[in-house]
Amino acid sequence: MTDNDFLDGLLTPEEIARRITASSGVHMTDRTVWEKARRIGVAKKIGRSPLIHLSDVPRLLEEETKSERRAHLTRITTGPAALSILQKARKKRARP
């Protein structure tokens, strides 16, 4: 596989959402596609452009369990980054 073949398989979340909506009739937004791609680890970015490979679309269509979603929320809301965000917010509220 050459680099050009790989780049040909990249689609924007908007294109994927449009394809899902057209094929199934279920309204899907590009934001929903991008958020799930990030959660399951198939999201790619080139510059500021969000991209998803065509071979990863079946993984996007798989159902997530509640425990998988909860694990993702736990990962992003814990740790030193979350603590610093809370401390900054408290400082802002304390200012007159």
Short mmCIF file of C-alpha atoms in Angstrom, two decimals:
data_model
loop_
_atom_site.label_atom_id
_atom_site.label_comp_id
_atom_site.label_asym_id
_atom_site.label_seq_id
_atom_site.Cartn_x
_atom_site.Cartn_y
_atom_site.Cartn_z
CA MET A 1 0.00 0.00 0.00
CA THR A 2 1.38 3.40 -0.94
CA ASP A 3 0.81 6.63 0.92
CA ASN A 4 -1.62 7.80 -1.75
CA ASP A 5 -3.81 4.72 -1.25
CA PHE A 6 -4.03 5.45 2.45
CA LEU A 7 -4.97 9.09 1.92
CA ASP A 8 -7.67 8.11 -0.58
CA GLY A 9 -9.49 6.21 2.18
CA LEU A 10 -9.75 9.20 4.53
CA LEU A 11 -13.14 10.88 4.89
CA THR A 12 -14.37 13.80 6.94
CA PRO A 13 -16.94 13.16 9.67
CA GLU A 14 -19.43 15.14 7.59
CA GLU A 15 -19.04 12.76 4.62
CA ILE A 16 -19.42 9.72 6.86
CA ALA A 17 -22.51 11.18 8.55
CA ARG A 18 -24.02 11.93 5.13
CA ARG A 19 -23.38 8.33 3.98
CA ILE A 20 -24.88 6.83 7.15
CA THR A 21 -27.95 9.05 6.86
CA ALA A 22 -28.41 8.22 3.16
CA SER A 23 -28.02 4.47 3.60
CA SER A 24 -30.00 3.95 6.80
CA GLY A 25 -32.33 6.91 7.00
CA VAL A 26 -31.14 7.64 10.53
CA HIS A 27 -30.11 11.27 10.93
CA MET A 28 -26.48 11.42 12.00
CA THR A 29 -24.46 14.57 12.61
CA ASP A 30 -20.79 15.02 11.86
CA ARG A 31 -20.21 15.98 15.50
CA THR A 32 -21.62 12.65 16.69
CA VAL A 33 -19.39 10.76 14.25
CA TRP A 34 -16.29 12.70 15.33
CA GLU A 35 -16.95 12.28 19.07
CA LYS A 36 -17.40 8.52 18.76
CA ALA A 37 -14.31 8.23 16.54
CA ARG A 38 -12.30 10.00 19.24
CA ARG A 39 -13.78 7.78 21.98
CA ILE A 40 -12.90 4.54 20.22
CA GLY A 41 -9.51 5.78 19.02
CA VAL A 42 -9.92 5.90 15.23
CA ALA A 43 -9.90 9.68 14.81
CA LYS A 44 -7.09 11.27 12.85
CA LYS A 45 -6.23 14.91 12.21
CA ILE A 46 -4.17 16.51 9.52
CA GLY A 47 -3.71 20.11 10.54
CA ARG A 48 -7.14 21.20 11.70
CA SER A 49 -9.03 18.76 9.49
CA PRO A 50 -10.67 15.84 11.28
CA LEU A 51 -10.45 12.62 9.26
CA ILE A 52 -11.54 9.03 9.67
CA HIS A 53 -10.38 6.12 7.52
CA LEU A 54 -13.03 4.30 5.53
CA SER A 55 -11.97 0.96 7.03
CA ASP A 56 -12.85 2.28 10.52
CA VAL A 57 -16.49 3.05 9.69
CA PRO A 58 -17.74 -0.42 10.74
CA ARG A 59 -16.25 0.18 14.21
CA LEU A 60 -18.19 3.46 14.39
CA LEU A 61 -21.41 1.60 13.72
CA GLU A 62 -20.89 -0.90 16.54
CA GLU A 63 -22.96 -0.32 19.64
CA GLU A 64 -21.14 0.95 22.72
CA THR A 65 -21.96 -0.43 26.12
CA LYS A 66 -22.64 1.81 29.09
CA SER A 67 -19.45 0.64 30.77
CA GLU A 68 -17.36 1.67 27.73
CA ARG A 69 -18.90 5.15 27.73
CA ARG A 70 -18.47 5.44 31.49
CA ALA A 71 -14.82 4.39 31.23
CA HIS A 72 -14.21 7.11 28.66
CA LEU A 73 -15.83 9.75 30.87
CA THR A 74 -13.75 8.58 33.82
CA ARG A 75 -10.55 8.89 31.78
CA ILE A 76 -11.26 12.46 30.69
CA THR A 77 -12.52 13.73 34.07
CA THR A 78 -9.82 12.40 36.35
CA GLY A 79 -6.15 13.04 36.75
CA PRO A 80 -3.95 16.11 37.06
CA ALA A 81 -5.52 17.90 34.06
CA ALA A 82 -9.00 17.74 35.58
CA LEU A 83 -7.68 18.99 38.91
CA SER A 84 -5.98 22.01 37.34
CA ILE A 85 -9.15 22.86 35.40
CA LEU A 86 -11.19 22.79 38.62
CA GLN A 87 -8.66 24.94 40.45
CA LYS A 88 -8.68 27.56 37.68
CA ALA A 89 -12.47 27.64 37.66
CA ARG A 90 -12.56 28.14 41.43
CA LYS A 91 -10.07 31.00 41.21
CA LYS A 92 -12.17 32.72 38.55
CA ARG A 93 -15.31 32.41 40.68
CA ALA A 94 -13.52 33.74 43.77
CA ARG A 95 -12.46 36.94 42.00
CA PRO A 96 -14.77 39.93 42.53
#
